[in-house]
Tab-separated table of C-alpha atoms and ligand atoms in Angstrom:
chain	number	residue	atom	x	y	z
A	19	UNK	CA	27.665	-96.074	-14.738
A	20	UNK	CA	28.406	-99.626	-13.746
A	21	UNK	CA	31.407	-100.726	-11.973
A	22	UNK	CA	32.788	-102.016	-15.297
A	23	UNK	CA	32.252	-99.005	-17.130
A	24	UNK	CA	33.981	-96.966	-14.288
A	25	UNK	CA	37.217	-99.158	-14.311
A	26	UNK	CA	37.089	-100.144	-17.723
A	27	UNK	CA	38.042	-103.493	-16.481
A	28	UNK	CA	35.972	-106.732	-16.295
A	29	UNK	CA	35.713	-109.333	-13.544
A	30	UNK	CA	39.378	-110.780	-14.065
A	31	UNK	CA	40.755	-107.564	-12.328
A	32	UNK	CA	38.327	-106.992	-9.664
A	33	UNK	CA	38.639	-103.840	-7.251
A	34	UNK	CA	39.586	-104.819	-3.816
A	35	UNK	CA	38.594	-103.253	-0.747
A	36	UNK	CA	40.396	-103.475	2.618
A	37	UNK	CA	37.914	-104.026	5.710
A	38	UNK	CA	39.523	-102.722	9.051
A	39	UNK	CA	37.004	-103.602	11.856
A	40	UNK	CA	37.611	-105.200	15.138
A	41	UNK	CA	34.033	-106.634	15.522
A	42	UNK	CA	34.475	-109.994	13.819
A	43	UNK	CA	30.837	-110.671	12.966
A	44	UNK	CA	30.409	-107.003	11.440
A	45	UNK	CA	33.722	-107.250	9.369
A	46	UNK	CA	32.618	-110.477	7.940
A	47	UNK	CA	29.128	-108.916	7.001
A	48	UNK	CA	30.818	-106.231	5.229
A	49	UNK	CA	32.947	-108.667	3.513
A	50	UNK	CA	30.139	-110.759	2.565
A	51	UNK	CA	28.282	-107.609	1.259
A	52	UNK	CA	31.271	-106.502	-0.654
A	53	UNK	CA	31.861	-110.008	-2.224
A	54	UNK	CA	28.456	-110.526	-3.400
A	55	UNK	CA	28.888	-107.329	-5.531
A	56	UNK	CA	32.124	-108.818	-7.112
A	57	UNK	CA	34.981	-106.985	-4.922
A	58	UNK	CA	38.075	-108.641	-3.523
A	59	UNK	CA	38.398	-108.151	0.039
A	60	UNK	CA	40.836	-108.373	2.870
A	61	UNK	CA	40.322	-108.113	6.455
A	62	UNK	CA	42.232	-106.714	9.556
A	63	UNK	CA	41.265	-106.396	12.975
A	64	UNK	CA	43.559	-103.688	14.365
A	65	UNK	CA	45.424	-100.586	13.321
A	66	UNK	CA	48.840	-102.175	12.895
A	67	UNK	CA	47.537	-105.086	10.909
A	68	UNK	CA	45.585	-102.618	8.676
A	69	UNK	CA	48.653	-100.508	7.818
A	70	UNK	CA	50.570	-103.954	7.094
A	71	UNK	CA	47.793	-104.916	4.876
A	72	UNK	CA	47.197	-101.931	3.072
A	73	UNK	CA	50.991	-101.799	2.097
A	74	UNK	CA	50.991	-105.366	0.996
A	75	UNK	CA	47.438	-105.365	-0.444
A	76	UNK	CA	47.495	-101.945	-2.414
A	77	UNK	CA	43.458	-101.976	-2.077
A	78	UNK	CA	41.248	-99.711	-4.333
A	79	UNK	CA	39.214	-98.643	-1.062
A	80	UNK	CA	39.720	-98.926	2.862
A	81	UNK	CA	36.624	-99.230	5.097
A	82	UNK	CA	38.204	-98.163	8.336
A	83	UNK	CA	36.518	-98.363	11.889
A	84	UNK	CA	37.598	-95.614	14.305
A	85	UNK	CA	37.712	-97.686	17.352
A	86	UNK	CA	40.429	-100.301	16.936
A	87	UNK	CA	42.915	-101.688	18.889
A	88	UNK	CA	46.788	-100.757	18.928
A	89	UNK	CA	46.157	-97.801	16.546
A	90	UNK	CA	43.031	-96.263	16.124
A	91	UNK	CA	41.349	-95.600	13.034
A	92	UNK	CA	42.248	-91.776	13.113
A	93	UNK	CA	45.924	-92.728	13.233
A	94	UNK	CA	45.845	-95.273	10.503
A	95	UNK	CA	44.156	-92.938	8.287
A	96	UNK	CA	46.814	-89.846	8.896
A	97	UNK	CA	49.542	-92.622	8.351
A	98	UNK	CA	47.743	-93.814	5.107
A	99	UNK	CA	47.144	-90.329	3.870
A	100	UNK	CA	50.907	-89.522	4.151
A	101	UNK	CA	51.226	-91.884	1.677
A	102	UNK	CA	48.351	-92.205	-0.570
A	103	UNK	CA	45.156	-90.768	-1.788
A	104	UNK	CA	43.302	-94.115	-1.804
A	105	UNK	CA	39.683	-93.477	-1.062
A	106	UNK	CA	38.833	-94.100	2.723
A	107	UNK	CA	35.244	-94.685	4.146
A	108	UNK	CA	35.415	-94.397	8.130
A	109	UNK	CA	32.852	-96.158	10.518
A	110	UNK	CA	31.864	-94.544	13.270
A	111	UNK	CA	29.843	-95.854	16.077
A	112	UNK	CA	28.319	-92.391	16.928
A	113	UNK	CA	26.311	-90.231	14.499
A	114	UNK	CA	27.214	-87.131	16.655
A	115	UNK	CA	30.852	-87.659	16.002
A	116	UNK	CA	30.557	-87.206	12.222
A	117	UNK	CA	30.184	-83.539	12.154
A	118	UNK	CA	33.095	-83.188	14.724
A	119	UNK	CA	35.255	-85.575	12.420
A	120	UNK	CA	34.344	-83.804	9.239
A	121	UNK	CA	35.225	-80.386	10.806
A	122	UNK	CA	38.911	-81.890	11.517
A	123	UNK	CA	39.611	-82.144	7.522
A	124	UNK	CA	41.369	-85.682	8.227
A	125	UNK	CA	40.972	-86.588	4.542
A	126	UNK	CA	38.564	-89.172	4.805
A	127	UNK	CA	36.279	-89.558	1.630
A	128	UNK	CA	32.904	-90.411	3.557
A	129	UNK	CA	31.793	-91.390	7.021
A	130	UNK	CA	29.045	-94.100	7.741
A	131	UNK	CA	27.424	-94.613	11.186
A	132	UNK	CA	27.199	-98.008	12.319
A	133	UNK	CA	25.251	-100.224	12.126
A	134	UNK	CA	24.423	-99.396	8.396
A	135	UNK	CA	22.288	-101.402	5.761
A	136	UNK	CA	24.215	-103.471	3.159
A	137	UNK	CA	22.317	-101.016	0.698
A	138	UNK	CA	23.614	-97.941	2.024
A	139	UNK	CA	27.081	-99.340	2.520
A	140	UNK	CA	27.188	-100.366	-1.039
A	141	UNK	CA	26.011	-97.108	-2.267
A	142	UNK	CA	28.749	-95.320	-0.603
A	143	UNK	CA	31.281	-97.551	-1.517
A	144	UNK	CA	30.283	-97.273	-5.221
A	145	UNK	CA	30.002	-93.501	-4.825
A	146	UNK	CA	33.587	-93.079	-3.190
A	147	UNK	CA	35.068	-95.321	-5.765
A	148	UNK	CA	33.943	-93.330	-8.589
A	149	UNK	CA	34.987	-89.992	-6.969
A	150	UNK	CA	37.989	-91.364	-5.569
A	151	UNK	CA	39.032	-92.032	-9.408
A	152	UNK	CA	38.273	-88.758	-10.637
A	153	UNK	CA	40.314	-87.203	-7.653
A	154	UNK	CA	43.009	-89.250	-8.548
A	155	UNK	CA	43.322	-88.350	-12.120
A	156	UNK	CA	43.952	-84.814	-10.817
A	157	UNK	CA	46.842	-86.061	-8.491
A	158	UNK	CA	49.430	-84.916	-11.285
A	159	UNK	CA	51.600	-82.032	-9.904
A	160	UNK	CA	53.785	-80.222	-12.062
A	161	UNK	CA	56.585	-77.623	-11.455
A	162	UNK	CA	59.143	-76.466	-14.017
A	163	UNK	CA	59.997	-79.680	-15.882
A	164	UNK	CA	59.094	-81.935	-12.961
A	165	UNK	CA	55.711	-84.092	-13.063
A	166	UNK	CA	54.787	-86.004	-10.111
A	167	UNK	CA	51.840	-88.494	-10.699
A	168	UNK	CA	50.388	-89.667	-7.452
A	169	UNK	CA	48.139	-92.463	-8.754
A	170	UNK	CA	51.049	-94.021	-10.815
A	171	UNK	CA	53.445	-93.233	-7.961
A	172	UNK	CA	55.904	-91.852	-10.832
A	173	UNK	CA	58.119	-88.791	-11.333
A	174	UNK	CA	59.466	-87.583	-14.474
A	175	UNK	CA	61.684	-84.750	-15.135
A	176	UNK	CA	61.937	-83.470	-18.931
A	177	UNK	CA	59.993	-86.524	-19.828
A	178	UNK	CA	62.352	-88.886	-18.252
A	179	UNK	CA	61.610	-91.437	-15.539
A	180	UNK	CA	63.325	-90.356	-12.067
A	181	UNK	CA	63.382	-93.513	-9.996
A	182	UNK	CA	62.587	-92.299	-6.379
A	183	UNK	CA	62.430	-94.283	-3.173
A	184	UNK	CA	59.045	-94.197	-1.319
A	185	UNK	CA	60.501	-91.578	1.283
A	186	UNK	CA	61.958	-89.365	-1.591
A	187	UNK	CA	58.662	-89.538	-3.514
A	188	UNK	CA	56.862	-88.397	-0.559
A	189	UNK	CA	59.427	-85.612	0.437
A	190	UNK	CA	58.771	-84.214	-3.258
A	191	UNK	CA	54.999	-84.818	-3.250
A	192	UNK	CA	54.624	-82.893	-0.131
A	193	UNK	CA	56.905	-80.028	-1.223
A	194	UNK	CA	55.037	-79.837	-4.749
A	195	UNK	CA	51.759	-79.764	-2.974
A	196	UNK	CA	52.516	-76.228	-1.781
A	197	UNK	CA	55.136	-74.757	-3.878
A	198	UNK	CA	56.927	-71.561	-2.423
A	199	UNK	CA	56.214	-72.540	1.056
A	200	UNK	CA	59.020	-73.154	3.526
A	201	UNK	CA	58.395	-76.501	5.284
A	202	UNK	CA	60.246	-77.698	8.419
A	203	UNK	CA	62.352	-80.555	8.654
A	204	UNK	CA	60.039	-82.119	11.219
A	205	UNK	CA	56.919	-81.644	9.109
A	206	UNK	CA	58.632	-83.442	6.227
A	207	UNK	CA	60.011	-86.059	8.657
A	208	UNK	CA	56.293	-86.762	9.530
A	209	UNK	CA	54.937	-86.980	6.359
A	210	UNK	CA	57.772	-89.076	4.687
A	211	UNK	CA	58.714	-91.430	7.496
A	212	UNK	CA	55.716	-91.578	9.425
A	213	UNK	CA	56.646	-95.053	11.269
A	214	UNK	CA	60.172	-94.591	11.732
A	215	UNK	CA	61.968	-92.784	14.826
A	216	UNK	CA	64.531	-91.157	12.314
A	217	UNK	CA	65.860	-87.612	13.395
A	218	UNK	CA	65.126	-84.577	11.451
A	219	UNK	CA	68.764	-84.924	10.045
A	220	UNK	CA	67.345	-88.196	7.833
A	221	UNK	CA	65.198	-85.595	5.874
A	222	UNK	CA	68.724	-83.812	5.049
A	223	UNK	CA	70.093	-87.201	3.940
A	224	UNK	CA	67.201	-88.177	1.743
A	225	UNK	CA	66.993	-84.580	0.316
A	226	UNK	CA	70.369	-84.775	-0.760
A	227	UNK	CA	69.726	-87.978	-2.658
A	228	UNK	CA	66.472	-86.554	-4.118
A	229	UNK	CA	68.202	-83.434	-5.513
A	230	UNK	CA	71.028	-85.522	-6.937
A	231	UNK	CA	68.471	-87.626	-8.875
A	232	UNK	CA	66.595	-84.546	-10.278
A	233	UNK	CA	69.700	-83.015	-11.059
A	234	UNK	CA	70.904	-86.246	-13.290
A	235	UNK	CA	67.214	-86.026	-14.964
A	236	UNK	CA	68.221	-82.439	-15.630
A	237	UNK	CA	65.983	-80.643	-13.240
A	238	UNK	CA	68.521	-78.765	-10.769
A	239	UNK	CA	68.079	-75.889	-8.456
A	240	UNK	CA	64.471	-76.549	-7.792
A	241	UNK	CA	64.320	-77.379	-4.123
A	242	UNK	CA	65.937	-74.519	-2.048
A	243	UNK	CA	67.114	-75.016	1.608
A	244	UNK	CA	65.708	-72.597	3.906
A	245	UNK	CA	68.192	-71.941	6.593
A	246	UNK	CA	67.266	-72.942	10.216
A	247	UNK	CA	64.203	-74.490	9.087
A	248	UNK	CA	63.977	-76.959	6.214
A	249	UNK	CA	62.975	-76.775	2.465
A	250	UNK	CA	61.016	-75.006	-0.362
A	251	UNK	CA	60.393	-76.130	-3.731
A	252	UNK	CA	60.214	-73.044	-6.263
A	253	UNK	CA	57.562	-72.787	-8.486
B	321	CA	CA1	35.780	-101.018	16.816
């Protein structure tokens, strides 16, 4: 399958890759490989820039080095995963680290040990993009009359669009991923507002707004309060 067949798009709408690597020459080499293959690229040299660029640029794939200044790659991955299923390939300097990282279940799509040849890198990129698309298509969660599409970042209730803020969307997404499970305010805070220093009480405020919007869309009594702990969504 070619890239065009995969995406159904031609070169007017290229797939984009964010390259996060603090070794400049390596980052530039990776960008060069990608551009030769027709990808659009952006580059970040530290973890904070990576998150800012990721939000602004919404790439189709992220290539993420583990050892980075400011925020390391694992922390960047964690924050990306709190918001998105975008495919991520981690770069590591040590082969022996890969098994350990795989065991942690961090949600990376692949690991590449540096230095990697252009051929290996491009093969992994294509592979992960292909897989990523398939997994993202499955990212539609349904509970009662609510449908959450993680790829389109859209929620509908009874077929009606529910306009949620990104925080409300992440709260609902996290609840819908494990229906029936009582989830603490702290956990909800971490997944929905990973970069803010809000208190757990902030979760209640967003939850009130989320419930009101769902109710207005005809889906009430879906999210239950778990006294002294947090919230649960009922299947
Ligand atoms: Ca590095």
